[in-house]
Structure formats: structure tokens, C-alpha cells
PDB file of C-alpha atoms in Angstrom:
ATOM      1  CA  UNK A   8      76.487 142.590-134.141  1.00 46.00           C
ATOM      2  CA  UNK A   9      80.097 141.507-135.238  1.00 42.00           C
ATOM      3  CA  UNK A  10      80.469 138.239-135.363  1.00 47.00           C
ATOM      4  CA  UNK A  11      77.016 136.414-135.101  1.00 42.00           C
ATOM      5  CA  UNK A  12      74.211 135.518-137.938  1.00 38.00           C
ATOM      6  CA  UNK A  13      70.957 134.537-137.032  1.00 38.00           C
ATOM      7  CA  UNK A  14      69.149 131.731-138.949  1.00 34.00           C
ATOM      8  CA  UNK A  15      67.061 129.029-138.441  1.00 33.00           C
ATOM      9  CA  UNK A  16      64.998 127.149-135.615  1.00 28.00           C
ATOM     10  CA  UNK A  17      66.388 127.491-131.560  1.00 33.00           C
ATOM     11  CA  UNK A  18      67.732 123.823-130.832  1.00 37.00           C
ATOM     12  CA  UNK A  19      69.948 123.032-128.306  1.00 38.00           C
ATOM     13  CA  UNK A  20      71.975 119.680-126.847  1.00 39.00           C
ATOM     14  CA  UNK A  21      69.778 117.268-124.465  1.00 35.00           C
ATOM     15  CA  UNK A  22      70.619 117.522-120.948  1.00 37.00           C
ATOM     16  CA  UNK A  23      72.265 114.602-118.683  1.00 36.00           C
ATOM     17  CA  UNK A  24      74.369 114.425-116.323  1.00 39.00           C
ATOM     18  CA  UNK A  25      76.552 111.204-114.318  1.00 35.00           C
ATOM     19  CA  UNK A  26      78.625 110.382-111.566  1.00 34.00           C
ATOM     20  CA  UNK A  27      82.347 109.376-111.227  1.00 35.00           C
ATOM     21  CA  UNK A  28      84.902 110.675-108.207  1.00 37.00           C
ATOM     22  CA  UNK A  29      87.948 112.562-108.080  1.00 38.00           C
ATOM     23  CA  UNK A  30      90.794 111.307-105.813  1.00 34.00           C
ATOM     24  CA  UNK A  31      89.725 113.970-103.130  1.00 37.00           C
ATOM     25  CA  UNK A  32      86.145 114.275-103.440  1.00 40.00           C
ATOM     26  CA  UNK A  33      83.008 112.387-105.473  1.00 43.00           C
ATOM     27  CA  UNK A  34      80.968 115.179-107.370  1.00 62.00           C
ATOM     28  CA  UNK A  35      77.760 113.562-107.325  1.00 54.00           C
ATOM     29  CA  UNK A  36      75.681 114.069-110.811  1.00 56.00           C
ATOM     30  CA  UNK A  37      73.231 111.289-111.540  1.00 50.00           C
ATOM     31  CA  UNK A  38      72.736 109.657-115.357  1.00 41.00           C
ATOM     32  CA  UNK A  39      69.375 110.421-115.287  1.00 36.00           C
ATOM     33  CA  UNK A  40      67.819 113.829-116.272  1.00 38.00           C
ATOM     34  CA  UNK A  41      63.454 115.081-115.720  1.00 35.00           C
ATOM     35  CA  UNK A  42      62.484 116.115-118.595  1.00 32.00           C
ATOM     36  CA  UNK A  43      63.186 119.765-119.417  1.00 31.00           C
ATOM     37  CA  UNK A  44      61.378 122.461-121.039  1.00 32.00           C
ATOM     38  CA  UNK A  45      61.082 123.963-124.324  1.00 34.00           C
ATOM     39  CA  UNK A  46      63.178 126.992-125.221  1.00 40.00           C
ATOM     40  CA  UNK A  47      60.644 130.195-126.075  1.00 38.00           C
ATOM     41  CA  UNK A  48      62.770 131.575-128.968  1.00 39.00           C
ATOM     42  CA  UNK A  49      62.040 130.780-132.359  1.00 39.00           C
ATOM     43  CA  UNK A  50      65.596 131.707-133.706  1.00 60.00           C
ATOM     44  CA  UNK A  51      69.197 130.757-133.648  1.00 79.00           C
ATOM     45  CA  UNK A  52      72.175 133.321-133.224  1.00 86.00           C
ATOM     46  CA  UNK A  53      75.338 131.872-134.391  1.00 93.00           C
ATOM     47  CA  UNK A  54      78.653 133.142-133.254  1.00 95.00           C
ATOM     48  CA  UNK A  55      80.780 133.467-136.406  1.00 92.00           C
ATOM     49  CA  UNK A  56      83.993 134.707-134.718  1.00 94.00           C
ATOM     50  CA  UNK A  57      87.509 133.211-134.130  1.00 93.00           C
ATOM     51  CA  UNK A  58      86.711 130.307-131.186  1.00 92.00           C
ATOM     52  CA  UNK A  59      90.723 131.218-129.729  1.00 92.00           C
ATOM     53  CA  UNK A  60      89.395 134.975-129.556  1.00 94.00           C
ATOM     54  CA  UNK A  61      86.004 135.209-127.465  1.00 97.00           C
ATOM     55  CA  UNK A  62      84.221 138.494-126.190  1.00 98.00           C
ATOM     56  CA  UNK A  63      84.859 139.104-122.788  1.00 98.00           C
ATOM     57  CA  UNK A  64      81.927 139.561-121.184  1.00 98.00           C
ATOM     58  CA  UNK A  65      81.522 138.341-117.914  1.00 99.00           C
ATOM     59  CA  UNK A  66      81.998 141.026-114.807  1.00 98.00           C
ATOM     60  CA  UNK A  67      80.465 139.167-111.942  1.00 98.00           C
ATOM     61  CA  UNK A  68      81.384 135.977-110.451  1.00 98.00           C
ATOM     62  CA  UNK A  69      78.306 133.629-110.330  1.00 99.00           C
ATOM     63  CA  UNK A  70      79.257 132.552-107.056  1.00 98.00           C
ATOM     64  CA  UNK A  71      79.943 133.892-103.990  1.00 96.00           C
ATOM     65  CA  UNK A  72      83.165 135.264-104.856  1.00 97.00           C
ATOM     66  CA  UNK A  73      84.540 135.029-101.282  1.00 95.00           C
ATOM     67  CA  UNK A  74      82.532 131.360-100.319  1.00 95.00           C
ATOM     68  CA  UNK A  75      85.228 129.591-103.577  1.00 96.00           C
ATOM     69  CA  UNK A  76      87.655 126.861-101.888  1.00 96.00           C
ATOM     70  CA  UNK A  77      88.415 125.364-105.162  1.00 97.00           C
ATOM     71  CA  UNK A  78      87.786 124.896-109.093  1.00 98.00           C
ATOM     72  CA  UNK A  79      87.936 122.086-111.907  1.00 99.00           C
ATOM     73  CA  UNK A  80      89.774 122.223-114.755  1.00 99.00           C
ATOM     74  CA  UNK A  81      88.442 122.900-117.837  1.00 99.00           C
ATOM     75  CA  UNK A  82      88.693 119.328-119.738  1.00 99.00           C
ATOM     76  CA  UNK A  83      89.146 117.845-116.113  1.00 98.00           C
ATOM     77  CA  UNK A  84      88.217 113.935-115.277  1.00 98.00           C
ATOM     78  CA  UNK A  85      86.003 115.482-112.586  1.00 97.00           C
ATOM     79  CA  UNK A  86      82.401 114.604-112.700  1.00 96.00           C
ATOM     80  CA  UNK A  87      80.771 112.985-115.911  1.00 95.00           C
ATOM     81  CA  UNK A  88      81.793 113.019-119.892  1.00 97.00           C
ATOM     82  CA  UNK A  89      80.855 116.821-120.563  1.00 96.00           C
ATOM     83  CA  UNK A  90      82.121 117.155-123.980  1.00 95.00           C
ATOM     84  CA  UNK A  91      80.821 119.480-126.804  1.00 94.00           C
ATOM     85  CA  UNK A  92      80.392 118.438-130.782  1.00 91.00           C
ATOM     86  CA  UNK A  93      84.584 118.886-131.432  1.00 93.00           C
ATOM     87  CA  UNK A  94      86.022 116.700-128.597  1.00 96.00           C
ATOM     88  CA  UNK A  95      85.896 113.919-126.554  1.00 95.00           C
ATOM     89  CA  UNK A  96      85.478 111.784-123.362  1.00 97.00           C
ATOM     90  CA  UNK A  97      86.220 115.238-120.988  1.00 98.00           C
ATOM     91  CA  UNK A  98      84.911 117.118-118.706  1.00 98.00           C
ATOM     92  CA  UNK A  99      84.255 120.586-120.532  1.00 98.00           C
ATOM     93  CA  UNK A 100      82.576 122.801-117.780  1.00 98.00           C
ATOM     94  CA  UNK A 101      84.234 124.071-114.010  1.00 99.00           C
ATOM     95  CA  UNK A 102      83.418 122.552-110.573  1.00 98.00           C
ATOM     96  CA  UNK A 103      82.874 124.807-108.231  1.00 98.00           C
ATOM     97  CA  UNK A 104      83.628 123.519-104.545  1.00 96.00           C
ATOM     98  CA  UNK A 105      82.618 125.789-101.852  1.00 93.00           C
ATOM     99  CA  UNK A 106      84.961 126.345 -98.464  1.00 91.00           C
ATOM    100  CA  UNK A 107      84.169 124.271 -95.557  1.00 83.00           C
ATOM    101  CA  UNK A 108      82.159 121.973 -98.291  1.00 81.00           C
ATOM    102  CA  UNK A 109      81.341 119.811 -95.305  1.00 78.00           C
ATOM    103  CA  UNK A 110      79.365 121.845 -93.170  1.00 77.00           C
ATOM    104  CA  UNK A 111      75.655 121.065 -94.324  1.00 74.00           C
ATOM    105  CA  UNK A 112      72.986 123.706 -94.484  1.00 67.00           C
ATOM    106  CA  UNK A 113      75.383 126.860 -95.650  1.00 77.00           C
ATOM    107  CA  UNK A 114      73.606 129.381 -97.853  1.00 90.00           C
ATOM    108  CA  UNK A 115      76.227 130.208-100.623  1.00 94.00           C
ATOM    109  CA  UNK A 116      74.648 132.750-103.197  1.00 97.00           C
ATOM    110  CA  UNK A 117      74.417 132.253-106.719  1.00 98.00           C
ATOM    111  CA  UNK A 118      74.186 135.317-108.858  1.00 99.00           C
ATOM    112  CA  UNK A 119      73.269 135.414-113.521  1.00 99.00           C
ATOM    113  CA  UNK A 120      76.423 136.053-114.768  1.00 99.00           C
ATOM    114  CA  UNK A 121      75.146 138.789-117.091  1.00 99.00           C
ATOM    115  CA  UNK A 122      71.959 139.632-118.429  1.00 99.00           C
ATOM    116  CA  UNK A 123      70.044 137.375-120.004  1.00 98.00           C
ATOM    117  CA  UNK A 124      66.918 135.106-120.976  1.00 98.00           C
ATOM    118  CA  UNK A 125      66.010 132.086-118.925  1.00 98.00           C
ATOM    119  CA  UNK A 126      65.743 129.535-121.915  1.00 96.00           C
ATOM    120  CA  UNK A 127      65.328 126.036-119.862  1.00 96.00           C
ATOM    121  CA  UNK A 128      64.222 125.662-116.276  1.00 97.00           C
ATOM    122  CA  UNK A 129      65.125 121.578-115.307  1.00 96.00           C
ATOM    123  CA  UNK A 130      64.205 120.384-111.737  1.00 95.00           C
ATOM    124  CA  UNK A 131      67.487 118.412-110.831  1.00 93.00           C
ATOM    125  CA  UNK A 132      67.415 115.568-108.187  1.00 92.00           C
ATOM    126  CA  UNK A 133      69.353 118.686-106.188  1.00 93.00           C
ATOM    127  CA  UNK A 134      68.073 122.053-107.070  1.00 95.00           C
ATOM    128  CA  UNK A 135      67.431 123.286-110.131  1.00 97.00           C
ATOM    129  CA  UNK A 136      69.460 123.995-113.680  1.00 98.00           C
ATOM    130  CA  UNK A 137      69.161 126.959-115.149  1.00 98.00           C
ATOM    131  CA  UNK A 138      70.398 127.803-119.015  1.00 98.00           C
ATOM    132  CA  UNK A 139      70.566 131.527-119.426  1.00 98.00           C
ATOM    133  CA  UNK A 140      71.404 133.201-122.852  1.00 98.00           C
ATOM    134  CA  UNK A 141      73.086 136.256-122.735  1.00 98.00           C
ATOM    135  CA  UNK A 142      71.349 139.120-124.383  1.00 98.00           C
ATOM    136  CA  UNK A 143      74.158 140.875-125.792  1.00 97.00           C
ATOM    137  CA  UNK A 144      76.262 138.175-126.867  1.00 98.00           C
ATOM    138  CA  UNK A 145      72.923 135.845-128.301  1.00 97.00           C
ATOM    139  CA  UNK A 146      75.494 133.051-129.248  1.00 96.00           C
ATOM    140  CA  UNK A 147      76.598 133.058-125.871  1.00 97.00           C
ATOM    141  CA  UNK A 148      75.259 130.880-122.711  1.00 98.00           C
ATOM    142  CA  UNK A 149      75.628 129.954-119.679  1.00 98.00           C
ATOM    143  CA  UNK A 150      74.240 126.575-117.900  1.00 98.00           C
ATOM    144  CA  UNK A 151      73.831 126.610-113.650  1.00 98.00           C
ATOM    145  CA  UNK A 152      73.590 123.528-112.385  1.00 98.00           C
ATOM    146  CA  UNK A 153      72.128 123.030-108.362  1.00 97.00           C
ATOM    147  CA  UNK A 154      70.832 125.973-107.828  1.00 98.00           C
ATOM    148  CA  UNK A 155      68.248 126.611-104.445  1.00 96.00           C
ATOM    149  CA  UNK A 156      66.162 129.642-106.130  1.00 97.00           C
ATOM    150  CA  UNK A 157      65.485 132.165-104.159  1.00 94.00           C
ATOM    151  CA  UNK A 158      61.908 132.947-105.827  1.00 94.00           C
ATOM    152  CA  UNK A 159      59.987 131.813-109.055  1.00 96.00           C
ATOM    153  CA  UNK A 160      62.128 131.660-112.389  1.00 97.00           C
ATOM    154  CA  UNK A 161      60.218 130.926-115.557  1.00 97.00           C
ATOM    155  CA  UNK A 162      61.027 130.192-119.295  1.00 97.00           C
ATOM    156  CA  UNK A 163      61.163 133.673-120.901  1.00 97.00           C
ATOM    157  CA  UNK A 164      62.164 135.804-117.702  1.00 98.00           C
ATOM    158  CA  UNK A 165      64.889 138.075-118.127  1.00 98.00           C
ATOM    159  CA  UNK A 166      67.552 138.097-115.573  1.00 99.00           C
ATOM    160  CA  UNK A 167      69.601 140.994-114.986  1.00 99.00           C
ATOM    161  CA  UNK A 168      73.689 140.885-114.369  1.00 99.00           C
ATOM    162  CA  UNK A 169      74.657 140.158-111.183  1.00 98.00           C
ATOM    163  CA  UNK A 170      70.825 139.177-110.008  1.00 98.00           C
ATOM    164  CA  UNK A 171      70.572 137.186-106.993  1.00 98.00           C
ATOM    165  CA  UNK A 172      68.988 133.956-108.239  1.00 98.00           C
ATOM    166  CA  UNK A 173      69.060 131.717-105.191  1.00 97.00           C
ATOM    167  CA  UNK A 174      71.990 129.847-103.355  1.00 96.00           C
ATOM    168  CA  UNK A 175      74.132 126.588-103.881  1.00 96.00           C
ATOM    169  CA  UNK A 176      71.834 123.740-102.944  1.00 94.00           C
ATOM    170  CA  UNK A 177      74.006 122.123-100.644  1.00 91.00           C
ATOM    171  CA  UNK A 178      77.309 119.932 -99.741  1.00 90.00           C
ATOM    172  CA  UNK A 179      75.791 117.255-101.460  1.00 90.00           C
ATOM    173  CA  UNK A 180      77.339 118.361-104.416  1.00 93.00           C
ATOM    174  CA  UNK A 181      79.873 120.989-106.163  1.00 94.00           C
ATOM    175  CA  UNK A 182      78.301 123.906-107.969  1.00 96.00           C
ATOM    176  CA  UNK A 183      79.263 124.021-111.694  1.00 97.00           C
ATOM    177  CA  UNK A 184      78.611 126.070-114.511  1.00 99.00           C
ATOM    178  CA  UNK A 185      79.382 125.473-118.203  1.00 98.00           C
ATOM    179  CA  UNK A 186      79.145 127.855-121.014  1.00 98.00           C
ATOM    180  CA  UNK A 187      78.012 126.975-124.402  1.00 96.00           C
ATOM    181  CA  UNK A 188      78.967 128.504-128.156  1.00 96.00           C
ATOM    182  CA  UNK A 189      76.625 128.316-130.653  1.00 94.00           C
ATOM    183  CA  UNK A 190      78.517 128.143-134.084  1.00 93.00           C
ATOM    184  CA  UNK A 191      77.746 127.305-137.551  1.00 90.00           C
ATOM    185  CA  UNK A 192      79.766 124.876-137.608  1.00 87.00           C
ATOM    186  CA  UNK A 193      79.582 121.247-137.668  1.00 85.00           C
ATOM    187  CA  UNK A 194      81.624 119.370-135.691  1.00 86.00           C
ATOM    188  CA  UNK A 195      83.125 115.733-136.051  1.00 85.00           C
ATOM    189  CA  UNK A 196      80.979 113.963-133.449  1.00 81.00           C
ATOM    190  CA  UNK A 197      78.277 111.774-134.703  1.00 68.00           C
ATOM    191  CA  UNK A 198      76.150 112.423-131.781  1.00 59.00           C
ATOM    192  CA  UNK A 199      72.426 112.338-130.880  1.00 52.00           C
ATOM    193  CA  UNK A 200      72.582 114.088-127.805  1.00 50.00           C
ATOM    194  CA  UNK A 201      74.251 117.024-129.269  1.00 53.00           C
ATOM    195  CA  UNK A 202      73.382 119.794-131.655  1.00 60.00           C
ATOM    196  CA  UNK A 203      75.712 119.683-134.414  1.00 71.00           C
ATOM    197  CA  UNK A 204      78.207 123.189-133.840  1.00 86.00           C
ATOM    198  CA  UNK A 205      78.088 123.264-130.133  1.00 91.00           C
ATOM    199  CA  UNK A 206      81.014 124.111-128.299  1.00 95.00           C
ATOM    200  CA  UNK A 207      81.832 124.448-124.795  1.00 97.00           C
ATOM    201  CA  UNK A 208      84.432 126.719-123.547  1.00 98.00           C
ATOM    202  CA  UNK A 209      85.855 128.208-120.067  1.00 98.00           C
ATOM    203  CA  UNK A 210      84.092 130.742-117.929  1.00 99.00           C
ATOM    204  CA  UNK A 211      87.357 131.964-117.603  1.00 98.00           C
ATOM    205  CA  UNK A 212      87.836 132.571-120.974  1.00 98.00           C
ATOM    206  CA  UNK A 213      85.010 134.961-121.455  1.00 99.00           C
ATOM    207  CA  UNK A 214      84.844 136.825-118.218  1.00 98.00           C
ATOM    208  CA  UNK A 215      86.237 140.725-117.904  1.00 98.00           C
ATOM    209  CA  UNK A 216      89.953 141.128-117.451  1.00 98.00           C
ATOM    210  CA  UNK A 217      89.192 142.775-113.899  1.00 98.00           C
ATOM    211  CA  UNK A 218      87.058 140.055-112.738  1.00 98.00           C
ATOM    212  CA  UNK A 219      89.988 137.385-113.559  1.00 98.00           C
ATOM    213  CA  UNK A 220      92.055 139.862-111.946  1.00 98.00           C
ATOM    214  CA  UNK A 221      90.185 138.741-108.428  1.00 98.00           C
ATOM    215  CA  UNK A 222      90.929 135.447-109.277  1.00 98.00           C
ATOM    216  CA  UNK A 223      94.648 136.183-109.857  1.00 97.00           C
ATOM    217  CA  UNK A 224      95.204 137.483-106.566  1.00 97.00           C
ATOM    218  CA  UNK A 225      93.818 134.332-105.342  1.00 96.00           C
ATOM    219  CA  UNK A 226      96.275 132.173-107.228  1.00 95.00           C
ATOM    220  CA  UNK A 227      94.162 131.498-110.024  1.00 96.00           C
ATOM    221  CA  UNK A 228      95.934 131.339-113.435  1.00 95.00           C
ATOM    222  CA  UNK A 229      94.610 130.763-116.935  1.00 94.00           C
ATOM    223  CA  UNK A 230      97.122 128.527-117.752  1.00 94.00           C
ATOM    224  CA  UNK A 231      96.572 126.422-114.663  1.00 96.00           C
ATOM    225  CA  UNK A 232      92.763 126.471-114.733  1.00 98.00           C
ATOM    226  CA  UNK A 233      92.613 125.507-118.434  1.00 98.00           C
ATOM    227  CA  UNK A 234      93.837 121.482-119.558  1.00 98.00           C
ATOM    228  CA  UNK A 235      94.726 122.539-123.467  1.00 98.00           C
ATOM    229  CA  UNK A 236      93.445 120.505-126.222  1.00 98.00           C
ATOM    230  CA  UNK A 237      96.735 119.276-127.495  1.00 98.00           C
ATOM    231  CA  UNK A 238      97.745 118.096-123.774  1.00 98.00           C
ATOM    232  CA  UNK A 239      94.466 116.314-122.976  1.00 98.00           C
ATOM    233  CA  UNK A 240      94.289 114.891-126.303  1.00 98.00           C
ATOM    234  CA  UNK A 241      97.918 113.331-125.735  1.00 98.00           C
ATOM    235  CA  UNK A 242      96.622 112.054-122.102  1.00 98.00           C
ATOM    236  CA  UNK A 243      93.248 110.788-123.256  1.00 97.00           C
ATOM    237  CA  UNK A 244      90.387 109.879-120.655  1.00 98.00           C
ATOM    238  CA  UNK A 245      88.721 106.588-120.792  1.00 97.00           C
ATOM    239  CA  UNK A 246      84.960 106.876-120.741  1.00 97.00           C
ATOM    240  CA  UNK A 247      82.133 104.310-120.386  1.00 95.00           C
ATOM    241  CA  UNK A 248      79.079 106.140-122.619  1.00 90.00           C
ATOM    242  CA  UNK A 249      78.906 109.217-120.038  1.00 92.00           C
ATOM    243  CA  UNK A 250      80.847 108.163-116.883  1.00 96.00           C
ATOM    244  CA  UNK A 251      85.039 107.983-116.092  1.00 97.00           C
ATOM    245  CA  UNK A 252      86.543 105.294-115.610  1.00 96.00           C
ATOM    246  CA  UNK A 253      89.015 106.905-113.439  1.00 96.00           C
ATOM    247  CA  UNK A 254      90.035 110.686-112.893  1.00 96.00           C
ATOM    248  CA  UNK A 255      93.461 110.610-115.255  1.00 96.00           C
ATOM    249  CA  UNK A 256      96.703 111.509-114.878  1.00 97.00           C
ATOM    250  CA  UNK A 257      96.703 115.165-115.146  1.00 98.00           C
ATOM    251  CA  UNK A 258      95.433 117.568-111.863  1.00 97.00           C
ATOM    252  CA  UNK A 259      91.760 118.193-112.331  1.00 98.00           C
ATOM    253  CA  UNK A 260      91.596 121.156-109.284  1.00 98.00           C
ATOM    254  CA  UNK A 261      92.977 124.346-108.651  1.00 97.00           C
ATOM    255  CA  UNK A 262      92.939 125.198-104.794  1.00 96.00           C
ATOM    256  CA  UNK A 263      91.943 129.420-103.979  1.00 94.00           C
ATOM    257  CA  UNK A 264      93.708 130.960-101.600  1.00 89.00           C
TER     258      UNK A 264
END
């Protein structure tokens, strides 16, 4: 397969998670994490490729495409420190806030964005996270955080794409999803909770040209869903170990149409 190698032992970052408010809305995610479990594959796939030219892969929205009121920013203040082995002090995953986000009790599906191996199953204090690596892009994954499963899900099960896996868990939080690179290379954060050569990019980024399409009509555009490097970097975030201080300067959300 272009662009991957496959050495070593499966590791992968630790898992945790914080709290901090937007202007609009507080995205709750406690500090604290249960412990999770241990991955069943006994090998690593890099992804070897050019990080500014990723597969596009993705064909079905993992939520409800119809239930979306609004979306983070990739490298938002939104949420908790969510930063991968490159960068820093940033959110590096999407919020996804339902419509009528109020109104308790509203079952908003949550589908596997493509096929793909259930690698960690962590009970959250809402729902449960799921980290799913894709099968034909092995590099490739995608993390689902507060998800209400619909039936069992175990360490090992393959998923199919587009596979009803349970709904959002509630209005006590925003749905989010984050998908991780594994790459060869070592980054410059000296960090314990990290694996060194993670990165983290957009969903949008690696989803199907007709699926963003959807989004377009919406009023979704890639250059307004995505904070770039250089402009984050020049408007810096100031963290305390995982949490914000404050949400920034820069807009964090995208309102759908």
C-alpha cells in the first residue's frame, strides 16, 4: 500500500480529556480518564506520505448528517488542550453540536466512518469512546467520543462503513471526533502522554470530495472550518497543563445552515 510501512509494536497516546467553555457554550470533558483497554494488534502501520496531501477516504458523515447545528474549528480554544506530538496548547479535533442542543433525551445517531477495527473501548463519565482504525488506510484513525451504543462493541470487532453504532449520549455535552496519523516521525514535543509521530488532522481533510460537498451546501468551507498552523501559531492559546485559560481571539465555530 503506497505510502505506509509497517514495523514495530502497536502503541498509541494515553487518553484524557478536560473542561474549559467557549463564549456561547461550555463543552463539558472532565480531566480524568477510566482506564482503557489494550489494543489487540501486535503491529504498527506508519503512514509515510506527504501530511499536506492525505487520502480521502471518508464517504459518510459520522453523525446524523441532518441533526449538525454547528462545528469547532480545527485548532479551536473549544474544549481541552488536544494537541498531537508537532504542536501546541490547541484544540486539534471538531466539536460537534447538535440542533436544538437543549432539548434533553434526543436520539442523534452516530454511524463508523469507514470500515474498521475497534482498537480501544473507554467507558467515559458520558457514554463511551470508541478508537476505530481504518482497514484500508491502517495509519489512519478515528477517535468517537460520547457515544450511547446501540449494542455490544468489543476490542477486535470489525465495524463496517456507515454502521449504526449507537447515538450521541446527550445535551450534556458536544459530540466530537478526532482523527489520528500514525507517522514515523518524531515530533518536537517532549511528551509522556504522547507517542512520539502522532499527528492529528481534520475530518474534513480526509473525507470524499462528495461528502464535503454536503457540507458546502450548508455553508461549510475548508478554509473556514480549518485555523492554519501559521495563523494559530501567531495567535497562541494559553494553556494550564490540559485546560484553556480562555477561548482566544480567533472564532472557534462554524454555524450549518
Amino acid at each position: 500500500m503506497q505510502g505506509i510501512i509497517k514495523i514495530s509494536l502497536f502503541s498509541i497516546l494515553l487518553w484524557s480529556c478536560s473542561k474549559e467553555s467557549d463564549p456561547l457554550e461550555t463543552v463539558t470533558d472532565p480531566i480524568a480518564q477510566p482506564a482503557d483497554t489494550i489494543p489487540s494488534n501486535t503491529g504498527t502501520i506508519y503512514y509515510t506520505g506527504n501530511i499536506d496531501s492525505l487520502p480521502k477516504f471518508i464517504k459518510v458523515s459520522y453523525m446524523e448528517f441532518d441533526s449538525i447545528g454547528r462545528i469547532s474549528k480545527f485548532r479551536s480554544g473549544v474544549g481541552h488542550d488536544y494537541s498531537d506530538d508537532f504542536e501546541f496548547c490547541r484544540s486539534m479535533k471538531h466539536y460537534f453540536e447538535p440542533k436544538n442542543f437543549s432539548i434533553p433525551n434526543v436520539d442523534i445517531k452516530i454511524y463508523c466512518p469507514f470500515k474498521g477495527v475497534v482498537e480501544r473501548v473507554i467507558q467515559e463519565w458520558a457514554g463511551t469512546q470508541l478508537y476505530i482504525t481504518s482497514t484500508h488506510h491502517p495509519a489512519f484513525a478515528a477517535r468517537l467520543f460520547h457515544v450511547n451504543l446501540t449494542r455490544s462493541i468489543a476490542l477486535g470487532d470489525t465495524l463496517q462503513e456507515g454502521e449504526l453504532i449507537g447515538t450521541h449520549i446527550g445535551n450534556m455535552t458536544s459530540s466530537d471526533i478526532a482523527i489520528t496519523v500514525l507517522t514515523a516521525t518524531d515530533g518536537p514535543k517532549d511528551s509522556t502522554i504522547s507517542q512520539s509521530g502522532i499527528r492529528y488532522v481534520s475530518y474534513f481533510h480526509v473525507m470524499t470530495d462528495s461528502l464535503f460537498q454536503k457540507f458546502e451546501q450548508r455553508g461549510l468551507y475548508l478554509d473556514s472550518i480549518i485555523i492554519p498552523l501559521a495563523v494559530r501559531d501567531a495567535d497562541p492559546l494559553d494553556c494550564n497543563n490540559e485546560a484553556f485559560n480562555g477561548p482566544g481571539t480567533l472564532s472557534n465555530w462554524i454555524q450549518i445552515q
